[in-house]
Coordinates of C-alpha atoms (C1' of nucleotides) in Angstrom, one line a residue:
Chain A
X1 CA 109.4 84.8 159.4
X2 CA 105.7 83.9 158.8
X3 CA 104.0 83.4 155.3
X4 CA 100.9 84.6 155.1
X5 CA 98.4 83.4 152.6
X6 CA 95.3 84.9 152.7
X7 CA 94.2 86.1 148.9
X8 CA 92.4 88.5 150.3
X9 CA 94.9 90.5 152.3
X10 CA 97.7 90.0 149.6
X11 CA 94.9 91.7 147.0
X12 CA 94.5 94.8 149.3
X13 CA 98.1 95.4 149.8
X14 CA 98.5 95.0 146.0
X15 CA 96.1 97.7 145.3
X16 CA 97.3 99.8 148.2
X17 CA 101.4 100.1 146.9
X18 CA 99.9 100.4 143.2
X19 CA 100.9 96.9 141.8
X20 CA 97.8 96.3 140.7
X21 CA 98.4 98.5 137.9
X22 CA 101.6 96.6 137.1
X23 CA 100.6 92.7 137.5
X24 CA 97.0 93.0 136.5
X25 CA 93.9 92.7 139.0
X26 CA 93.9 88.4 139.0
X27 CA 97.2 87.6 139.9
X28 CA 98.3 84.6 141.5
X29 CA 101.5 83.7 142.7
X30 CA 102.4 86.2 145.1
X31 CA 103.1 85.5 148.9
X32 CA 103.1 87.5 152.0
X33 CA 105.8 87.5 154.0
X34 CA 106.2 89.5 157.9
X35 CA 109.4 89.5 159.6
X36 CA 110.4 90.3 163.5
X37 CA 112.6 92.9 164.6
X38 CA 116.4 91.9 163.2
X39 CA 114.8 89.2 161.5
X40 CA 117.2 88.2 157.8
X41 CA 115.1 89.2 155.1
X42 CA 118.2 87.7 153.0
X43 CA 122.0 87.7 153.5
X44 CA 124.9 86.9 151.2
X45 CA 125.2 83.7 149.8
X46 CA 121.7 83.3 149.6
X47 CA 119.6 82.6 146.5
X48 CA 116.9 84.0 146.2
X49 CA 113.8 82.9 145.3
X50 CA 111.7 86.0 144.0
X51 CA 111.6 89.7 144.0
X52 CA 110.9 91.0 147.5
X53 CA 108.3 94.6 148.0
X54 CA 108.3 95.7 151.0
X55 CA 105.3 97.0 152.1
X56 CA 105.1 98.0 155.6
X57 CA 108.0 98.5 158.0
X58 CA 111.8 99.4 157.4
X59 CA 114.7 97.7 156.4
X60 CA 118.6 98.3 156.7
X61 CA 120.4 96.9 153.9
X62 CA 124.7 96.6 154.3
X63 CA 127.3 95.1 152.5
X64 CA 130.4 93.0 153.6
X65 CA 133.7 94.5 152.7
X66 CA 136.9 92.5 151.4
X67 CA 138.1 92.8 155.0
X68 CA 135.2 91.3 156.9
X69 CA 133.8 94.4 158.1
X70 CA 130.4 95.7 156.7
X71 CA 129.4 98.8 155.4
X72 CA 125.7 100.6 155.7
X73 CA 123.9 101.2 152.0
X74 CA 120.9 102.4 152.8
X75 CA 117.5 102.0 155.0
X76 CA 114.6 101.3 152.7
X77 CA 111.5 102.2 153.4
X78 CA 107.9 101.3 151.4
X79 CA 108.0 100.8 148.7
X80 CA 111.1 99.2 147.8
X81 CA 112.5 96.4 146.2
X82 CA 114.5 93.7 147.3
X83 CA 116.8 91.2 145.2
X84 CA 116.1 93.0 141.4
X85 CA 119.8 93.4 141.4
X86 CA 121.0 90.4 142.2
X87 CA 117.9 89.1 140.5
X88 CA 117.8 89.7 137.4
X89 CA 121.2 90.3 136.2
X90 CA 122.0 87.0 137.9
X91 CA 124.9 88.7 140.2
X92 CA 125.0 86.5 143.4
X93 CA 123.5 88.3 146.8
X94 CA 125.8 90.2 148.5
X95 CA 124.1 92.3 150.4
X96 CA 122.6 91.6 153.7
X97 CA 119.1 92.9 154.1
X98 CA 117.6 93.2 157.8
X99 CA 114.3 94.2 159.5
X100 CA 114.2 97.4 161.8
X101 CA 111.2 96.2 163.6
X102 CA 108.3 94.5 162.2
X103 CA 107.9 94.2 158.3
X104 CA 105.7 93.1 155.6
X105 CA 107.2 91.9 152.2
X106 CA 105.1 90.4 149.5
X107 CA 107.1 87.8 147.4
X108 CA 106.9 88.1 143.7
X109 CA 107.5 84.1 143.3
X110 CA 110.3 83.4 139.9
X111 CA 107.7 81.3 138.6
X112 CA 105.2 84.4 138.5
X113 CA 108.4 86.4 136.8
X114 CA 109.5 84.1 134.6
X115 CA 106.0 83.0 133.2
X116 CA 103.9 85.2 132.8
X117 CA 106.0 89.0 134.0
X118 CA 109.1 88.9 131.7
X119 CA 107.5 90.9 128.8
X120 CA 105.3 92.9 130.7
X121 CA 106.4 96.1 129.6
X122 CA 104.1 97.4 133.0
X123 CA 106.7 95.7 135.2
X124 CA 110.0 96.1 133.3
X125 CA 109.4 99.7 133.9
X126 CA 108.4 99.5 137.2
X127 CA 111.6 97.3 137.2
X128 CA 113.6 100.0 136.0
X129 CA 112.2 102.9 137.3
X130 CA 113.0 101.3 140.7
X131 CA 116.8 100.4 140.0
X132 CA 117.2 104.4 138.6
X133 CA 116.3 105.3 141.8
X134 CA 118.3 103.2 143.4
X135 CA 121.4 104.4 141.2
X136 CA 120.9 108.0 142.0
X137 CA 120.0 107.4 145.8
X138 CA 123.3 105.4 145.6
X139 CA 125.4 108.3 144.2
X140 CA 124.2 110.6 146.2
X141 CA 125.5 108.3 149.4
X142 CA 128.9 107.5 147.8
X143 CA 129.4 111.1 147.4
X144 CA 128.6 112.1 150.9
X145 CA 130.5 109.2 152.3
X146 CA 133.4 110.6 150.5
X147 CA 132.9 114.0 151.7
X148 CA 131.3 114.4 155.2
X149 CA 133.2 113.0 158.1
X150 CA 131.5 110.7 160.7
X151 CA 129.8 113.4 162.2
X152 CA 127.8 114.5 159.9
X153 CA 127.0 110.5 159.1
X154 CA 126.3 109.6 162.1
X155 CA 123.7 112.2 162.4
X156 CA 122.0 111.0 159.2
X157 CA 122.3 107.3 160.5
X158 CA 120.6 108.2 164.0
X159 CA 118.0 110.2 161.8
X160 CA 117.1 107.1 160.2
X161 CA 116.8 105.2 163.3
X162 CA 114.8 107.7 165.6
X163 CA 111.2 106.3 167.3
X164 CA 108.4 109.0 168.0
X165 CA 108.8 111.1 170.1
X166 CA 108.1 110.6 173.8
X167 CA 106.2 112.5 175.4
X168 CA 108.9 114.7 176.8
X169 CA 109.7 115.9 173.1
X170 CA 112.7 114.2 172.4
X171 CA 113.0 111.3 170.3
X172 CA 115.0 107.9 171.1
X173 CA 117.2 106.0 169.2
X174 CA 116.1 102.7 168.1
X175 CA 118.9 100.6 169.4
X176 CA 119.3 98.1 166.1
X177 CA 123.2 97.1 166.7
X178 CA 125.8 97.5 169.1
X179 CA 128.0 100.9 168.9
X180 CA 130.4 98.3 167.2
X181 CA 128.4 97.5 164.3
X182 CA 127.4 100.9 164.1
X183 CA 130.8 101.7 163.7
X184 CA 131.8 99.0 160.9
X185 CA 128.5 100.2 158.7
X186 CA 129.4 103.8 159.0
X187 CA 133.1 103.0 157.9
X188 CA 134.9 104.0 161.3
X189 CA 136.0 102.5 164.1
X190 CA 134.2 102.3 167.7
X191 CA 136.7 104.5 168.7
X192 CA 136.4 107.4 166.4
X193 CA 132.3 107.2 166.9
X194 CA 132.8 106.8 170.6
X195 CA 134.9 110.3 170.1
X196 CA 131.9 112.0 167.6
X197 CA 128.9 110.7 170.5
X198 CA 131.4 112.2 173.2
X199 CA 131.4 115.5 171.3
X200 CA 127.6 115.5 170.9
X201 CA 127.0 114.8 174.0
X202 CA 128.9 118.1 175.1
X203 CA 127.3 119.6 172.7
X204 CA 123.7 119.1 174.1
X205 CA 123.0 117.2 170.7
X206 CA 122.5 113.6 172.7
X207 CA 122.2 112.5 176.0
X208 CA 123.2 109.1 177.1
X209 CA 120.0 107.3 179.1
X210 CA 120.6 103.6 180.2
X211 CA 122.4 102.7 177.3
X212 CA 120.4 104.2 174.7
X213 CA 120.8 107.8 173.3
X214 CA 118.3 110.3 173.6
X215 CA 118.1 113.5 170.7
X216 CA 118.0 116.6 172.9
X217 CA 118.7 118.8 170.0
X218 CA 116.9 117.2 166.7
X219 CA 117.2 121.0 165.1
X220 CA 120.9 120.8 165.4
X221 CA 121.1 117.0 164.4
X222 CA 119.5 117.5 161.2
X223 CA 121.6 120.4 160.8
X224 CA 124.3 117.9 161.0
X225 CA 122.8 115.3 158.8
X226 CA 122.4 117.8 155.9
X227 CA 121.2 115.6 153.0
X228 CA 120.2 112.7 154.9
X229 CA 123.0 110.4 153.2
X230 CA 120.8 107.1 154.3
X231 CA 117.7 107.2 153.4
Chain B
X1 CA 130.9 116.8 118.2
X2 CA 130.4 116.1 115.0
X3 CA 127.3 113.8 113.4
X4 CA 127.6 110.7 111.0
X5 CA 124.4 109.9 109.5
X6 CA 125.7 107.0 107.0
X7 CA 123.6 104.4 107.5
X8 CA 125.6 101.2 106.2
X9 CA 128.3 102.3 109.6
X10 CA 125.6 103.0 111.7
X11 CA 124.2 99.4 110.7
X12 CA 127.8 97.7 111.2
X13 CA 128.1 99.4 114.7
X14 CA 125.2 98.4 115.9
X15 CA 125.3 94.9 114.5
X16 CA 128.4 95.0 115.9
X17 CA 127.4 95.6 119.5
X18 CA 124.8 93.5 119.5
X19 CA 121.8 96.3 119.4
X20 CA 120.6 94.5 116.6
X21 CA 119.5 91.7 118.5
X22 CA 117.6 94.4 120.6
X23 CA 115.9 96.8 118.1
X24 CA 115.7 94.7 115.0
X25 CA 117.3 95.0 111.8
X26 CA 115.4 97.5 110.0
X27 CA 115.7 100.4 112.8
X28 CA 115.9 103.8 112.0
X29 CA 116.0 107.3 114.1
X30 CA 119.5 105.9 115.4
X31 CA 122.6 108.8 114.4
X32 CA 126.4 108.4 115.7
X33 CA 128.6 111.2 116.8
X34 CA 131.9 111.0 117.1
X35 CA 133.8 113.3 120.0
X36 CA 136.9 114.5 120.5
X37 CA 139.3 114.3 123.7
X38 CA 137.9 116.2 126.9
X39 CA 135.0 117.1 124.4
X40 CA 131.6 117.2 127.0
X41 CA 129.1 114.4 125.7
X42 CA 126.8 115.6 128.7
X43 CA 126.6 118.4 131.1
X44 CA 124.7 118.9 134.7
X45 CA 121.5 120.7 134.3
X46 CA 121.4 119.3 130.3
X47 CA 118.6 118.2 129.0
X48 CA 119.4 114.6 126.8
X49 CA 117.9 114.1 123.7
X50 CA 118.2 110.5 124.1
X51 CA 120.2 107.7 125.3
X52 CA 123.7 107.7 123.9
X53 CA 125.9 104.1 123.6
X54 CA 129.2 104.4 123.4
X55 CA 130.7 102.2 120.8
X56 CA 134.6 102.5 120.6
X57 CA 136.6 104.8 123.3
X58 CA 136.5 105.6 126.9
X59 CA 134.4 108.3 128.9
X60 CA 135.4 109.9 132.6
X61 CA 131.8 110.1 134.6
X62 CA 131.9 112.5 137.3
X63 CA 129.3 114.4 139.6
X64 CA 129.2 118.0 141.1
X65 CA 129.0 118.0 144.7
X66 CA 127.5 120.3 147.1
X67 CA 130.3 122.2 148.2
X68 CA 131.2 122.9 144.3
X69 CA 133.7 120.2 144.0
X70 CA 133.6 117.4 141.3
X71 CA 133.7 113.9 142.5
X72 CA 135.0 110.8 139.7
X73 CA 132.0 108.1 139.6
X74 CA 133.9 105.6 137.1
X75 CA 135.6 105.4 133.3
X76 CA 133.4 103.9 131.0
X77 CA 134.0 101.5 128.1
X78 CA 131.8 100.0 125.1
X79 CA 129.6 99.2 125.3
X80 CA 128.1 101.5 128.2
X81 CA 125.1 103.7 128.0
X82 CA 125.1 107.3 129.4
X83 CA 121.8 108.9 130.3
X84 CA 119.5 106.0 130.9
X85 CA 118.8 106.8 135.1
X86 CA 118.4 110.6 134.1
X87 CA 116.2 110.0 131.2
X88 CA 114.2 106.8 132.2
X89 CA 113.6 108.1 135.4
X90 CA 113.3 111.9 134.4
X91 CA 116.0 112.9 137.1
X92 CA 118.0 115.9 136.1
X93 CA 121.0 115.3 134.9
X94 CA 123.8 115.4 137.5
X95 CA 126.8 114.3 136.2
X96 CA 129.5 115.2 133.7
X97 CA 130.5 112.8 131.2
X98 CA 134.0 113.5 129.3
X99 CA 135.5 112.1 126.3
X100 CA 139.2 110.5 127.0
X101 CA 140.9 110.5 123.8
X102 CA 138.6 110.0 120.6
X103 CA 135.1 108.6 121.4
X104 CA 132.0 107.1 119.2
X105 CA 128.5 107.2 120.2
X106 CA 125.6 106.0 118.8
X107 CA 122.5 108.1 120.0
X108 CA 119.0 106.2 120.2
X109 CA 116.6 109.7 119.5
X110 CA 113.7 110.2 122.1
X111 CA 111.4 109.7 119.4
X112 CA 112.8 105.8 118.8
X113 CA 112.4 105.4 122.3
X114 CA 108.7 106.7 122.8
X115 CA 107.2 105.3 119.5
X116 CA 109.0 101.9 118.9
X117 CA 111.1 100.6 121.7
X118 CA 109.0 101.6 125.3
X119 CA 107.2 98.6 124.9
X120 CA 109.9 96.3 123.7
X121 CA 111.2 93.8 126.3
X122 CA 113.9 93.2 124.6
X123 CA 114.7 97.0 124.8
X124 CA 113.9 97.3 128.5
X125 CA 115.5 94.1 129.5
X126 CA 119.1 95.7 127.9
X127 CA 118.2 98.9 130.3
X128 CA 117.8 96.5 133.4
X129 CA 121.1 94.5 133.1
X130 CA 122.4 97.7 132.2
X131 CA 121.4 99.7 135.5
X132 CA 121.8 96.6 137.7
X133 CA 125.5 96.4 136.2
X134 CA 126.4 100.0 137.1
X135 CA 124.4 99.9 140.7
X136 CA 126.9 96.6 141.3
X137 CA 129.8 98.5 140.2
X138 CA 129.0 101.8 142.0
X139 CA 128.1 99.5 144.9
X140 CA 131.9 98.1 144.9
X141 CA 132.7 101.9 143.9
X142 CA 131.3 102.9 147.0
X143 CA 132.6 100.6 149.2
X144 CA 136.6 100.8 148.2
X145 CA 135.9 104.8 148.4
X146 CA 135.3 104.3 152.2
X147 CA 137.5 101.4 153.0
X148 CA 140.7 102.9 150.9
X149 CA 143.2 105.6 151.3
X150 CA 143.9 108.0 149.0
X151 CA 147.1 105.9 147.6
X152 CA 145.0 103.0 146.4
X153 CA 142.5 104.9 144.7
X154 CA 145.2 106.9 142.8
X155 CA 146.6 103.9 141.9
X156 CA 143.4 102.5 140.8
X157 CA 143.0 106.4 138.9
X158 CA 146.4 105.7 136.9
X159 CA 145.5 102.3 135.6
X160 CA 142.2 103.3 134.6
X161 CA 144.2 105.9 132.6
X162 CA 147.4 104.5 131.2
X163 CA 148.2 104.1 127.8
X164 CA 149.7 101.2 125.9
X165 CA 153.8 100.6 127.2
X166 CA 156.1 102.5 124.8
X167 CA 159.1 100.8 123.7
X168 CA 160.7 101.3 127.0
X169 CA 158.5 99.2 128.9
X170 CA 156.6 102.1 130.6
X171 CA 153.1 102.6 130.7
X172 CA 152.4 106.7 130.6
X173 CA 149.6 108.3 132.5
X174 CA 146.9 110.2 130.2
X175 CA 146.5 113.2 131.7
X176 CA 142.4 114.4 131.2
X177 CA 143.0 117.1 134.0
X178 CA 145.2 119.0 136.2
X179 CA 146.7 117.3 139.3
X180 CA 144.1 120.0 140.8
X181 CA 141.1 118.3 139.3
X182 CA 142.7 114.6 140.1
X183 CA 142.6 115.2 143.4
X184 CA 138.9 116.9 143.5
X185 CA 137.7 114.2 141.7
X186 CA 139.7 111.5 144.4
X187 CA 137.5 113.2 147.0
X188 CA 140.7 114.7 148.4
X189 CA 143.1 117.6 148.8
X190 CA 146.0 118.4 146.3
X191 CA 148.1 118.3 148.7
X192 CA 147.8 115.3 149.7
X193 CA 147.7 113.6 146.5
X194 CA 151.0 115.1 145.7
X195 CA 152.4 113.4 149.2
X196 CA 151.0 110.3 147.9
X197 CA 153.0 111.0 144.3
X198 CA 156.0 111.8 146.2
X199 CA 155.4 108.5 148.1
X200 CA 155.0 106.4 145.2
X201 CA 157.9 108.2 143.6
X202 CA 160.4 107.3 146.3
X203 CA 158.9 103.5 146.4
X204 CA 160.8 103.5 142.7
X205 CA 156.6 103.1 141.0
X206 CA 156.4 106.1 139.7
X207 CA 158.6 108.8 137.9
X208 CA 157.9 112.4 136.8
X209 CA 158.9 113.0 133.4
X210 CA 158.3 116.7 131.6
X211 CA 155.0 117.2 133.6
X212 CA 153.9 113.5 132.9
X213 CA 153.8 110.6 135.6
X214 CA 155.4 107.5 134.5
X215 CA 154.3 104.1 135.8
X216 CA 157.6 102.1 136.5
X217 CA 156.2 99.1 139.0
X218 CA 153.0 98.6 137.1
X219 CA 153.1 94.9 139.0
X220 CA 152.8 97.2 142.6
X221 CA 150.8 99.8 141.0
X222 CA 147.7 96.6 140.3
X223 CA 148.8 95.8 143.8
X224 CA 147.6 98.9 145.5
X225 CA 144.7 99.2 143.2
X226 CA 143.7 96.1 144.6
X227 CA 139.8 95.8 142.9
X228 CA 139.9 98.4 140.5
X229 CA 138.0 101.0 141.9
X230 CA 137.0 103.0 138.6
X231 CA 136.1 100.5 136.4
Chain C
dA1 C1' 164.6 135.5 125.0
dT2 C1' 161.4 137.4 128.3
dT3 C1' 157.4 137.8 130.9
dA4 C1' 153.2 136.6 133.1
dG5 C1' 150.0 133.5 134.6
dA6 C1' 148.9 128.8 135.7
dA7 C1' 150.3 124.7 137.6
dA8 C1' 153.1 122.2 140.6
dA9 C1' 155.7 121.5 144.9
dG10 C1' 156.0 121.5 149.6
dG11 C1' 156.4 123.7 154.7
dA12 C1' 153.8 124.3 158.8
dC13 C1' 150.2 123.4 161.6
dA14 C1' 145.7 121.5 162.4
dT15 C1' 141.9 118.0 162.5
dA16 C1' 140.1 113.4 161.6
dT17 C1' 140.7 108.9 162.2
dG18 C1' 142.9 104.2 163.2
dT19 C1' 145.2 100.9 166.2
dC20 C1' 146.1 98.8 170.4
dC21 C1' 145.2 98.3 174.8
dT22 C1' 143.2 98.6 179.7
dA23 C1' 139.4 99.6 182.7
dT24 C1' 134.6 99.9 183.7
dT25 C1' 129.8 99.0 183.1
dT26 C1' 125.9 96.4 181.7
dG27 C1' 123.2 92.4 180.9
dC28 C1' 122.3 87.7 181.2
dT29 C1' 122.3 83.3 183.4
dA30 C1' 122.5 80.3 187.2
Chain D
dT1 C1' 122.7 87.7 194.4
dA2 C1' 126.9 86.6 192.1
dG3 C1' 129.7 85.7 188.3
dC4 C1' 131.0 86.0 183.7
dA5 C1' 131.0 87.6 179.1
dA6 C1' 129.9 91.2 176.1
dA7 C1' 129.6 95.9 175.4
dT8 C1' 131.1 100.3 176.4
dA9 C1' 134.5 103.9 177.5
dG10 C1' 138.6 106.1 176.9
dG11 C1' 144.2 106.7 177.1
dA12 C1' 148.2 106.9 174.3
dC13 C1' 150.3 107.0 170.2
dA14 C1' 150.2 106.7 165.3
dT15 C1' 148.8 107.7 160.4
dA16 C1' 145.9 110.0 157.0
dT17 C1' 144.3 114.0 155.5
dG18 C1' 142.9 119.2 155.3
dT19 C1' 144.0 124.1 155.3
dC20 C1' 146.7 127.9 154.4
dC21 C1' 150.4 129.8 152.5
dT22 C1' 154.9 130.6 150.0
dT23 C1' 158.1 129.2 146.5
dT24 C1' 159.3 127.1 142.2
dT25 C1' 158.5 125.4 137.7
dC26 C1' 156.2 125.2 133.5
dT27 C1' 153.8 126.9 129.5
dA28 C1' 152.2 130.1 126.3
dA29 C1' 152.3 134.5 124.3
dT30 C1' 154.9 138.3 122.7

DNA sequence: ATTAGAAAAGGACATATGTCCTATTTGCTA
DNA sequence: TAGCAAATAGGACATATGTCCTTTTCTAAT
């Protein structure tokens, strides 16, 4: 993780995710953050120190279960928020948050939140408009988790996942955990996903090539997906 | 449904559940309505007319999923607000919200909202803790829906359900639906959720009495509930 | 008391998934 | 290049759950 200070860049990325119009055009207090690929943008335990935006790049963000295992939420995507649950209604962190390649965040520092943001009607909303989303993006993905088997999941995950395509036409899984992990976020075991990539792989869906998996069929994938439970 | 307009009971409610602190003493535009059991408070494809509080009760929260089958989100007790992600964030309403035996609400008109309270941080701040609470809820929701057989959830189902013992020492299930709409609302299949009855039944925690389900081992009934799931 | 419809109960068979384990392959380090 | 650990793959057996259907019980109306 780098912090990056330059006023100047922090003002243009501001304007450019429309913050400006929450925190007014001279505010200080904000810092720029980038992260590496699988870099912790905060795990459990932690406290944090701010509210997180991201502004360029992806993140996954999972949960650890009573039993040790962890469980996929969602991938975020700009703009999001990171920490205004845990944040403001003072629950402790317990979700891990993690880069899928290289990110930006810029830090909204407490002192910036506390001082001069918490009756800012501008960001309250902006607060709340952003946790709504969350809450019905949320709903949506308990209620497919309930319902779709780990097909259908799966699909959604690898959808979330997939690079450009190459310039053979098919696109390649960006390989961000082992099939383990996979497993554990999507609620199964490596087993049962080793069974569903078997299938799809019969099924001209995937194609195994040195490790990673290749979408032969992104048609029939998406078919799969349906709602795309993850994003 | 029926409406209350008195304004000294309206006054003591609120006072009472601390929205006093939040709109000031001298509010009006506030009315309270008073619902019977199974009575609909809100409907998917509604369109709210404000935010509604419930004040003395309990409400069943469920959503429609895509293949026409309802799913239970949680029970809900005072005080807990019902419409704030559809109506803050103008998404359509999605899910059903059900009285479970007699029910108070105090409704805060859309006029209140717009004209007095959109600027109030006091207001907006009782939104965010609100929302955060029921994305960390749904969160744990979420979680136990993937990680848990059917048996714990019903358990979990029944004790967000039962009524005070009688003088025998038993706890009776409420039953709000058929054992039809339990199970569509478990996420699973009637017949399995009467195996799991049947189970339960043989492990001496349950008995079936004249169409009702008695809890005998509430002690192993928490047990399998583990967290509870729906609350 | 009877009847009809709805709800409940459960058999039979199928699929989805978990657990436990062994074998093979891959990747990294020396 | 070789060795070792981790990751991957899959067999065998088990449990959880779904689907489809028939039978039984319950409830409400007459």
């Amino acid at each position: 993780m780098q912090k990056i200070s330059d006023a100047r860049t922090i003002q243009a990325l501001m304007h450019k995710n429309g913050l400006t119009d929450i925190f007014g055009p001279d505010v200080t207090g904000m810092e720029l953050r980038t992260y590496a690929d699988r870099e912790m943008i905060c795990s459990m335990g932690d406290t944090l120190d701010g509210l997180y935006v991201l502004v360029s790049g992806k993140l996954k963000v999972y949960t650890l279960l009573p039993n040790g295992k962890t469980m996929l939420l969602r991938f975020s995507r700009p703009p999001a928020l990171i920490g205004d649950v845990e944040w403001m209604a003072q629950y402790p962190v317990k979700n891990n948050v993690e880069a899928v390649g290289a990110c930006s965040l810029l830090v909204i520092t407490r002192e910036l939140i506390l001082e001069k943001q918490a009756n800012n009607p501008a960001f309250l909303w902006f607060m709340i408009q952003n946790l709504s989303h969350k809450l019905y993006t949320l709903g949506n993905a308990s209620a497919m988790n309930l319902l779709y088997p780990v097909e259908n999941r799966f699909a959604s995950y690898l959808l979330s996942l997939i690079s450009e395509e190459n310039s053979t036409g098919q696109a390649e899984e960006i390989r961000t955990s082992t099939l383990t992990e996979t497993a554990e976020m999507l609620g199964t075991s490596y087993r049962h996903l080793n069974r569903v990539i078997q299938r799809l792989i019969q099924e001209g869906v995937l194609v195994r090539k040195k490790g990673r998996l290749l979408i032969l069929n992104e048609i029939k994938l998406r078919e799969l997906a349906g709602n795309h439970l993850y994003n």
